[in-house]
Short mmCIF file of C-alpha atoms in Angstrom, two decimals:
data_model
loop_
_atom_site.label_atom_id
_atom_site.label_comp_id
_atom_site.label_asym_id
_atom_site.label_seq_id
_atom_site.Cartn_x
_atom_site.Cartn_y
_atom_site.Cartn_z
CA MET A 850 25.23 24.58 17.09
CA THR A 851 28.28 25.93 16.38
CA ARG A 852 30.45 25.23 14.21
CA SER A 853 32.99 23.69 15.86
CA GLU A 854 30.40 20.82 16.85
CA PRO A 855 29.63 17.90 15.70
CA PRO A 856 26.28 17.34 14.05
CA VAL A 857 23.76 15.25 16.30
CA VAL A 858 23.21 11.63 14.51
CA ARG A 859 19.79 10.32 15.16
CA PRO A 860 17.94 7.76 13.34
CA LYS A 861 15.55 8.42 10.87
CA ARG A 862 12.91 5.28 12.56
CA PRO A 863 13.47 5.05 15.73
CA TRP A 864 10.64 3.34 16.83
CA LEU A 865 11.99 0.55 14.89
CA LEU A 866 15.04 0.49 16.84
CA ARG A 867 14.91 -1.12 20.63
CA GLU A 868 15.90 1.38 23.21
CA ARG A 869 18.57 -0.68 25.06
CA ARG A 870 17.05 -0.60 28.68
CA GLY A 871 18.35 -3.59 30.31
CA VAL A 872 17.91 -6.97 28.83
CA GLU A 873 15.64 -7.13 26.07
CA PRO A 874 13.02 -9.51 26.20
CA THR A 875 11.81 -11.96 23.37
CA THR A 876 8.46 -10.91 22.09
CA SER A 877 5.89 -12.92 21.22
CA THR A 878 6.68 -12.82 17.15
CA GLU A 879 9.91 -13.65 18.02
CA LEU A 880 8.64 -17.10 19.60
CA PHE A 881 5.71 -17.63 16.85
CA PHE A 882 8.57 -17.02 13.80
CA ASP A 883 10.61 -19.77 15.97
CA LEU A 884 7.58 -22.44 15.57
CA VAL A 885 8.26 -23.22 12.25
CA PHE A 886 11.47 -24.26 13.03
CA ILE A 887 10.24 -27.27 14.94
CA PHE A 888 9.19 -28.23 11.78
CA THR A 889 12.77 -27.73 10.06
CA ILE A 890 14.71 -30.01 12.90
CA THR A 891 11.90 -33.03 11.82
CA GLN A 892 12.45 -32.49 8.52
CA LEU A 893 16.29 -32.58 8.94
CA ALA A 894 16.29 -35.51 11.64
CA HIS A 895 13.65 -37.39 8.73
CA TYR A 896 16.13 -36.97 6.34
CA LEU A 897 19.22 -37.97 8.27
CA ILE A 898 16.97 -41.28 9.21
CA ALA A 899 16.06 -41.41 5.82
CA HIS A 900 19.89 -41.62 4.33
CA PRO A 901 22.00 -43.17 6.89
CA ASP A 902 25.15 -42.82 5.59
CA TRP A 903 28.03 -40.64 5.57
CA ARG A 904 27.25 -38.48 2.45
CA GLY A 905 23.87 -38.40 4.23
CA ALA A 906 25.16 -36.52 7.05
CA ALA A 907 27.25 -35.16 5.77
CA ARG A 908 24.13 -33.02 3.67
CA THR A 909 21.78 -32.99 6.65
CA ALA A 910 25.17 -30.51 8.22
CA LEU A 911 25.18 -28.97 5.32
CA LEU A 912 21.34 -28.04 5.19
CA LEU A 913 21.43 -27.45 9.00
CA ALA A 914 24.19 -24.78 8.53
CA LEU A 915 22.20 -22.78 5.91
CA VAL A 916 18.79 -23.19 7.72
CA TRP A 917 20.63 -21.76 10.92
CA PHE A 918 22.28 -19.06 9.34
CA VAL A 919 18.49 -17.96 8.38
CA TRP A 920 17.26 -18.40 11.86
CA ILE A 921 20.46 -16.50 14.07
CA TYR A 922 20.37 -14.18 11.96
CA THR A 923 17.04 -12.80 12.13
CA ALA A 924 17.81 -13.31 15.74
CA TRP A 925 20.36 -10.77 15.62
CA GLY A 926 18.50 -8.30 13.72
CA THR A 927 15.39 -8.91 16.32
CA ASN A 928 18.38 -7.80 19.02
CA TRP A 929 18.08 -4.37 17.15
CA LEU A 930 14.67 -4.20 15.98
CA ARG A 931 11.50 -4.22 17.76
CA PRO A 932 9.59 -7.00 16.75
CA ASP A 933 6.56 -5.29 18.02
CA GLN A 934 6.44 -2.04 15.17
CA ALA A 935 4.13 -2.99 11.79
CA PRO A 936 7.13 -3.27 9.70
CA VAL A 937 9.32 -5.54 11.58
CA ARG A 938 6.67 -7.91 12.24
CA ALA A 939 5.21 -8.41 8.88
CA LEU A 940 9.22 -8.99 8.50
CA LEU A 941 9.19 -11.65 10.41
CA ILE A 942 6.39 -13.21 9.71
CA ALA A 943 7.64 -12.78 5.81
CA LEU A 944 10.74 -14.55 6.98
CA MET A 945 8.51 -17.31 8.98
CA LEU A 946 6.97 -18.38 5.26
CA GLY A 947 10.03 -18.04 3.37
CA SER A 948 11.77 -21.11 5.95
CA LEU A 949 8.35 -22.67 5.89
CA LEU A 950 9.26 -23.25 2.62
CA LEU A 951 13.07 -24.21 3.31
CA SER A 952 11.99 -26.54 5.10
CA ALA A 953 9.39 -27.86 2.87
CA ALA A 954 12.30 -28.53 0.33
CA ILE A 955 14.91 -29.86 3.15
CA PRO A 956 13.74 -33.72 1.59
CA GLU A 957 15.09 -32.76 -1.93
CA ALA A 958 17.21 -30.52 -1.44
CA PHE A 959 19.97 -32.07 -3.25
CA ALA A 960 17.02 -33.39 -6.45
CA GLY A 961 14.55 -31.86 -7.96
CA ALA A 962 13.57 -29.00 -4.98
CA GLY A 963 17.30 -27.50 -5.11
CA LEU A 964 16.33 -24.66 -6.77
CA VAL A 965 13.51 -23.79 -4.61
CA PHE A 966 15.80 -23.74 -1.69
CA ALA A 967 18.52 -22.04 -3.08
CA LEU A 968 16.45 -19.28 -4.32
CA VAL A 969 14.09 -18.79 -0.69
CA TYR A 970 17.69 -18.87 0.58
CA VAL A 971 18.78 -15.89 -1.07
CA THR A 972 15.50 -14.36 -0.58
CA VAL A 973 15.44 -14.13 2.29
CA GLN A 974 19.22 -13.47 3.41
CA VAL A 975 19.18 -10.63 1.14
CA GLY A 976 15.82 -9.81 1.14
CA ARG A 977 16.06 -9.01 5.13
CA THR A 978 19.34 -7.37 4.93
CA LEU A 979 17.89 -4.67 2.71
CA PHE A 980 15.08 -4.28 5.19
CA ALA A 981 17.52 -4.04 7.85
CA LEU A 982 19.82 -0.98 5.92
CA TRP A 983 16.15 1.18 5.52
CA ALA A 984 14.97 0.23 9.08
CA VAL A 985 18.80 1.46 10.96
CA GLN A 986 18.68 4.44 8.19
CA GLY A 987 20.68 7.65 11.04
CA GLN A 988 22.56 4.97 13.05
CA PRO A 989 25.64 4.92 11.81
CA TRP A 990 27.38 2.08 13.32
CA LEU A 991 24.18 -0.33 12.29
CA VAL A 992 24.08 0.75 8.86
CA ASP A 993 27.77 0.54 8.71
CA GLY A 994 27.15 -3.39 9.54
CA PHE A 995 24.29 -3.77 7.66
CA GLN A 996 26.64 -2.56 4.70
CA LYS A 997 29.38 -4.38 4.64
CA THR A 998 27.44 -7.90 5.58
CA LEU A 999 25.41 -7.26 2.71
CA PRO A 1000 27.83 -7.89 -0.03
CA TRP A 1001 28.91 -10.95 1.63
CA PHE A 1002 25.28 -12.58 2.06
CA THR A 1003 25.09 -12.15 -1.59
CA ALA A 1004 28.09 -13.93 -3.19
CA THR A 1005 27.34 -16.68 -0.50
CA SER A 1006 23.49 -16.76 -1.26
CA LEU A 1007 24.00 -16.73 -5.45
CA LEU A 1008 27.03 -19.61 -4.61
CA VAL A 1009 24.00 -21.57 -2.82
CA ALA A 1010 21.90 -21.30 -5.54
CA LEU A 1011 24.52 -22.14 -8.62
CA GLY A 1012 25.13 -25.24 -6.27
CA ALA A 1013 20.87 -26.05 -6.90
CA VAL A 1014 21.62 -25.19 -10.64
CA VAL A 1015 24.75 -27.40 -11.61
CA GLY A 1016 23.15 -29.99 -8.58
CA GLY A 1017 25.56 -33.08 -8.45
CA ALA A 1018 28.84 -33.46 -6.42
CA PHE A 1019 29.57 -29.42 -7.32
CA GLN A 1020 26.00 -28.52 -5.46
CA GLU A 1021 27.61 -30.03 -2.15
CA VAL A 1022 31.21 -28.36 -2.73
CA LEU A 1023 29.28 -25.13 -3.33
CA TRP A 1024 27.09 -25.17 -0.57
CA ALA A 1025 30.11 -26.41 1.59
CA ALA A 1026 32.48 -23.11 -0.19
CA ALA A 1027 29.11 -20.47 0.85
CA ILE A 1028 28.74 -22.06 4.85
CA VAL A 1029 32.98 -21.31 4.96
CA ILE A 1030 33.24 -17.98 3.41
CA GLU A 1031 30.16 -16.93 6.01
CA VAL A 1032 32.20 -18.51 8.76
CA ILE A 1033 35.45 -16.11 7.50
CA GLY A 1034 33.16 -13.68 6.86
CA LEU A 1035 31.41 -12.97 10.16
CA SER A 1036 34.90 -14.31 11.44
CA THR A 1037 36.80 -11.79 10.58
CA GLY A 1038 34.01 -8.52 10.27
CA PHE A 1039 32.77 -8.83 7.24
CA PRO A 1040 35.68 -7.04 5.08
CA VAL A 1041 34.50 -4.69 2.52
CA PRO A 1042 37.57 -2.78 0.03
CA GLY A 1043 37.06 0.59 0.29
CA LEU A 1044 34.93 0.28 3.87
CA GLY A 1045 37.04 -1.81 6.22
CA ARG A 1046 35.76 -3.64 8.60
CA SER A 1047 32.92 -4.35 11.14
CA PRO A 1048 34.96 -5.17 14.08
CA ALA A 1049 33.25 -6.53 17.20
CA GLU A 1050 33.23 -4.44 19.75
CA ARG A 1051 31.30 -1.83 17.25
CA TRP A 1052 27.80 -4.31 17.02
CA MET A 1053 26.13 -3.10 20.51
CA VAL A 1054 24.41 -6.41 20.89
CA GLU A 1055 22.13 -6.77 23.83
CA GLY A 1056 23.49 -10.37 24.56
CA GLY A 1057 20.70 -11.24 27.32
CA HIS A 1058 18.59 -11.11 24.56
CA LEU A 1059 20.63 -13.30 21.97
CA ALA A 1060 21.23 -15.72 25.06
CA GLU A 1061 17.43 -16.52 25.47
CA ARG A 1062 16.99 -16.69 22.19
CA CYS A 1063 19.44 -19.77 21.41
CA GLN A 1064 17.86 -21.31 24.24
CA ALA A 1065 14.88 -21.01 22.75
CA PHE A 1066 15.90 -23.15 20.02
CA ILE A 1067 17.90 -25.51 22.35
CA LEU A 1068 14.17 -25.82 23.61
CA ILE A 1069 12.53 -26.79 19.79
CA ALA A 1070 15.21 -29.08 18.71
CA LEU A 1071 14.56 -30.96 22.46
CA GLY A 1072 11.02 -30.77 21.73
CA GLU A 1073 11.13 -32.09 17.91
CA SER A 1074 13.26 -35.83 19.71
CA ILE A 1075 10.15 -36.12 21.56
CA LEU A 1076 7.77 -35.49 18.79
CA VAL A 1077 9.47 -37.79 17.12
CA THR A 1078 9.63 -40.49 19.42
CA GLY A 1079 5.95 -39.60 20.34
CA SER A 1080 4.97 -40.14 16.93
CA THR A 1081 6.94 -43.41 16.55
CA LEU A 1082 5.83 -44.66 19.45
CA ALA A 1083 2.01 -43.92 19.28
CA GLN A 1084 2.54 -46.07 15.22
CA HIS A 1085 3.27 -49.22 18.11
CA LEU A 1086 1.84 -49.50 21.30
CA ASP A 1087 2.64 -52.02 23.32
CA LEU A 1088 4.63 -52.18 26.95
CA THR A 1089 8.20 -53.20 24.74
CA MET A 1090 7.90 -50.16 23.04
CA SER A 1091 6.75 -47.70 25.76
CA GLY A 1092 10.00 -49.14 28.06
CA ALA A 1093 11.70 -47.76 25.15
CA PHE A 1094 10.18 -44.63 25.12
CA VAL A 1095 10.38 -44.14 28.28
CA LEU A 1096 14.83 -44.45 27.65
CA ALA A 1097 14.38 -42.01 24.80
CA PHE A 1098 12.75 -39.22 27.30
CA ALA A 1099 15.20 -40.18 29.63
CA GLY A 1100 17.72 -39.43 27.29
CA SER A 1101 16.07 -35.85 25.70
CA VAL A 1102 15.49 -34.85 29.76
CA ALA A 1103 19.48 -35.24 30.53
CA LEU A 1104 20.29 -33.24 27.74
CA TRP A 1105 18.21 -30.48 28.97
CA TRP A 1106 18.41 -30.66 32.13
CA VAL A 1107 22.55 -30.14 30.61
CA TYR A 1108 21.87 -27.24 29.55
CA PHE A 1109 19.19 -25.59 31.69
CA ALA A 1110 19.47 -26.58 35.08
CA ARG A 1111 22.62 -24.49 35.69
CA SER A 1112 24.55 -23.36 32.97
CA ALA A 1113 21.87 -21.43 30.92
CA PRO A 1114 21.05 -19.08 33.61
CA ALA A 1115 24.94 -18.34 34.42
CA ALA A 1116 25.56 -17.98 30.85
CA GLU A 1117 22.18 -15.69 29.75
CA GLU A 1118 24.37 -13.62 32.88
CA VAL A 1119 28.11 -13.63 31.29
CA ILE A 1120 26.58 -12.65 28.33
CA ALA A 1121 24.70 -10.00 29.73
CA ARG A 1122 27.59 -8.37 31.68
CA ALA A 1123 30.35 -8.82 28.24
CA GLY A 1124 30.10 -5.68 27.41
CA GLU A 1125 32.66 -4.82 24.07
CA ARG A 1126 33.35 -8.18 24.03
CA THR A 1127 29.43 -9.45 23.83
CA GLY A 1128 30.31 -9.03 20.13
CA ALA A 1129 33.08 -11.38 19.48
CA LEU A 1130 31.23 -13.65 22.39
CA GLY A 1131 27.80 -14.00 21.04
CA ARG A 1132 29.42 -15.06 17.38
CA LEU A 1133 31.61 -17.44 19.25
CA ALA A 1134 29.06 -19.15 21.56
CA PHE A 1135 25.61 -18.20 19.60
CA ASN A 1136 26.86 -18.20 15.63
CA TYR A 1137 29.44 -21.35 15.68
CA LEU A 1138 28.49 -23.22 19.13
CA HIS A 1139 24.66 -23.54 19.18
CA PRO A 1140 24.64 -25.45 15.83
CA VAL A 1141 26.76 -28.18 17.68
CA MET A 1142 24.97 -28.55 19.65
CA VAL A 1143 21.29 -29.01 18.01
CA ALA A 1144 23.15 -31.44 15.10
CA GLY A 1145 24.23 -33.50 18.45
CA ILE A 1146 19.99 -33.31 19.67
CA ILE A 1147 18.84 -33.98 15.42
CA VAL A 1148 21.40 -37.14 15.36
CA THR A 1149 20.10 -38.34 18.96
CA SER A 1150 16.23 -37.86 17.22
CA ALA A 1151 17.50 -40.28 14.41
CA GLY A 1152 18.61 -42.22 17.46
CA ASP A 1153 15.84 -42.57 19.84
CA GLU A 1154 13.59 -43.24 16.81
CA ARG A 1155 16.28 -46.34 16.00
CA LEU A 1156 15.41 -47.12 19.40
CA LEU A 1157 11.82 -47.16 19.00
CA ARG A 1158 11.31 -48.90 15.52
CA GLU A 1159 13.26 -51.97 16.23
CA PRO A 1160 13.86 -51.66 20.78
CA GLY A 1161 14.67 -55.87 20.20
CA ALA A 1162 17.18 -55.43 18.16
CA PRO A 1163 21.39 -56.12 17.93
CA ALA A 1164 22.89 -52.36 17.85
CA THR A 1165 24.40 -51.72 14.03
CA THR A 1166 27.10 -49.19 13.83
CA VAL A 1167 25.36 -46.93 12.66
CA THR A 1168 22.76 -47.14 15.10
CA VAL A 1169 25.33 -47.03 17.75
CA LEU A 1170 26.39 -43.40 16.10
CA PHE A 1171 23.67 -41.93 16.50
CA THR A 1172 22.73 -43.55 20.12
CA LEU A 1173 26.37 -42.68 20.73
CA GLY A 1174 27.14 -40.46 18.46
CA GLY A 1175 24.73 -37.76 18.76
CA PRO A 1176 25.01 -36.77 22.58
CA ALA A 1177 28.57 -36.74 22.04
CA LEU A 1178 28.40 -33.90 20.28
CA PHE A 1179 25.87 -32.42 21.91
CA LEU A 1180 28.07 -32.31 25.15
CA ALA A 1181 31.43 -31.67 23.36
CA GLY A 1182 29.67 -28.68 22.10
CA HIS A 1183 28.24 -27.29 25.17
CA ALA A 1184 31.67 -28.02 26.81
CA ALA A 1185 32.78 -25.97 24.15
CA TYR A 1186 30.02 -23.39 25.34
CA LYS A 1187 30.76 -23.51 29.25
CA ALA A 1188 34.79 -22.78 28.14
CA VAL A 1189 34.46 -20.24 26.42
CA LEU A 1190 32.28 -18.35 28.69
CA TRP A 1191 33.68 -19.11 31.55
CA ARG A 1192 37.20 -19.43 30.59
CA THR A 1193 37.08 -22.47 32.12
CA LEU A 1194 38.01 -26.59 31.30
CA PRO A 1195 34.77 -28.34 31.28
CA THR A 1196 36.75 -32.29 32.40
CA GLY A 1197 33.37 -33.27 33.22
CA ARG A 1198 32.15 -33.19 30.04
CA ILE A 1199 34.88 -33.87 28.68
CA VAL A 1200 35.40 -37.28 30.00
CA ALA A 1201 31.98 -37.88 28.77
CA VAL A 1202 32.36 -37.61 25.34
CA VAL A 1203 35.18 -39.52 25.96
CA VAL A 1204 33.69 -42.42 27.16
CA LEU A 1205 30.52 -42.34 25.04
CA LEU A 1206 33.12 -42.38 21.59
CA THR A 1207 35.12 -46.08 23.63
CA LEU A 1208 31.21 -47.52 24.18
CA MET A 1209 30.72 -46.91 20.65
CA PRO A 1210 32.26 -50.39 19.54
CA VAL A 1211 31.52 -51.99 22.53
CA CYS A 1212 27.58 -51.77 22.05
CA VAL A 1213 27.75 -53.12 18.45
CA GLY A 1214 25.91 -56.28 18.74
CA LEU A 1215 24.66 -55.34 21.66
CA GLY A 1216 21.23 -54.95 21.94
CA VAL A 1217 19.94 -51.10 21.16
CA PRO A 1218 18.17 -50.46 24.25
CA VAL A 1219 22.15 -51.17 26.12
CA ALA A 1220 23.70 -47.96 23.83
CA ALA A 1221 20.84 -46.51 25.25
CA CYS A 1222 21.12 -47.19 28.75
CA ALA A 1223 24.83 -46.88 28.26
CA THR A 1224 23.83 -42.76 27.01
CA VAL A 1225 21.04 -42.28 29.87
CA ALA A 1226 23.99 -43.69 32.49
CA VAL A 1227 26.86 -40.91 30.80
CA THR A 1228 24.98 -38.00 30.67
CA ILE A 1229 23.27 -38.16 33.96
CA ALA A 1230 26.69 -38.73 35.68
CA VAL A 1231 27.44 -35.21 33.66
CA ILE A 1232 24.88 -33.81 36.00
CA MET A 1233 25.60 -35.22 39.25
CA THR A 1234 29.18 -33.82 38.24
CA ASP A 1235 27.65 -30.42 37.94
CA ARG A 1236 25.25 -30.78 41.13
CA PHE A 1237 28.23 -31.74 43.48
CA GLY A 1238 30.22 -29.23 41.79
CA TYR A 1239 33.21 -31.08 40.94
CA ASP A 1240 33.10 -29.19 36.94
CA ARG A 1241 31.60 -25.90 38.42
CA PRO A 1242 33.75 -23.28 36.38
CA PRO A 1243 35.74 -20.30 39.20
CA ASP A 1244 33.16 -18.25 38.19
CA SER A 1245 30.84 -19.97 41.13
CA ARG A 1246 32.49 -18.58 44.15
CA PRO A 1247 30.32 -16.93 46.93
CA ASP A 1248 31.02 -13.39 46.28
CA ARG A 1249 29.48 -13.84 42.67
CA PRO A 1250 25.95 -13.32 41.55
CA ALA A 1251 23.17 -15.68 42.42
CA ALA A 1252 22.85 -16.82 38.69
CA LEU A 1253 26.88 -17.92 38.50
CA ARG A 1254 27.19 -19.90 41.74
CA ARG A 1255 24.31 -21.89 40.53
CA LEU A 1256 26.67 -23.34 38.03
#
C-alpha cells in the first residue's frame, strides 16, 4: 500500500456479519425469539380487555410501542448480524428472556411491576446496542450508526425507568415522552453533537429480510387472536358459541388475506429493490406503520373476546369500538403501508375505514354478531377490490415482476 492509498478497513469479526448476497433468510433462531411475542400480544389484548376505557387504551398503546421498539430494533440488528453464530444466538436468547419478563410485567406495568418492566427495558435496549457495537468493530458505517443510537436509547430508556419510579400520571407522561423522543431520533438519524447524524441511505439495510420479519410478527398477532377466541370457546362450548367463534375466525382470516394474499410478496420485492431508499422506506413502513396494524389486531382480538363472552347481548359502545374499530385501525395502517410502498392511493381500504367508522353508531344496541358480520363483510369487500383489480397500484402493469403483477 502506497502512502496515497487509503487504508483497507476490514471488520474485526466478519463471521458475525451477514454477507449481503441477495435476500437474507430468516433463521430458526429469529423465529424462536419471536415466539415470546405470542405471549406479549396475549398480555396486551388481556390488558385492553381488563381496562376497556380510554385510559386503558392509551396505556395499552404505550406498552405496545415500548415492546415494539424491543422487537423491531432486534430485527434491524439481525439484519446486519448473523443469528446462526454463537455470540449473536446467545444475545437473542438473552433478549428472549428479557422480552418474556417484559411481557409478564404488562398486567401490572402501571402498578407494582412498573419498575421491573422499566429495568428490563433499559437492559435490553442498551445491552443490545453495546453488543452490536462490539460485534461490528472495523465496519465504519455500522459503528457510526450504533454509536449515534446508543445515547438516544440510553436517554429514552432512563426516561422509562424514571417514569416507573415516580408512578401515577407522571409515568404515562414520561413513557409517552420517551416514545416521542425515540421516534424523533429515528426520523432525524439520531443526531449527536460532535458526531452528526446517521442518514438513512447509509444504513445498508437488506429490505427483503426486514419485510419477512414484519410479516412474521403480523402472523404472530393474528395467531394470538385465534388463540384468545379458541380458549374462550373451550370454556363455553355450545352451538351459539360455535357460531360466534366462526364469525371471529372469519374476521381473522379476512385480515390475514388482506395483508398476505397479494400485498406481502410484492411488498417484499419492492423493499428489496429500493436501493438507497431502503433505510428510509423501512423506517416508515416497518417501525411506524406495522405497529398500527398490530394495534388493530389487538383491538380486534378484544372485540372477538366480547363476541364470544356475550354472543347474544346487544352491543355496547365499547364492544362496537373494539369490533369495528380494530379492523378499521388495521386497514388504515395497511392503506398507509401500501401508499408508502407504491406511492398510490389505496381507495378501497380508505373507503372501508370510512364505512366501518360510519357503522359504529348504527351498531350500538344491535346484537354483537351483527357488528361482527358487518366487519367481516367490509373486509371481504376490500379483498374483492384487490382480487378484481380496483385497488391495484400502478406497479401492477404486465411488464412488472410477477409478485407485483399479483397485486
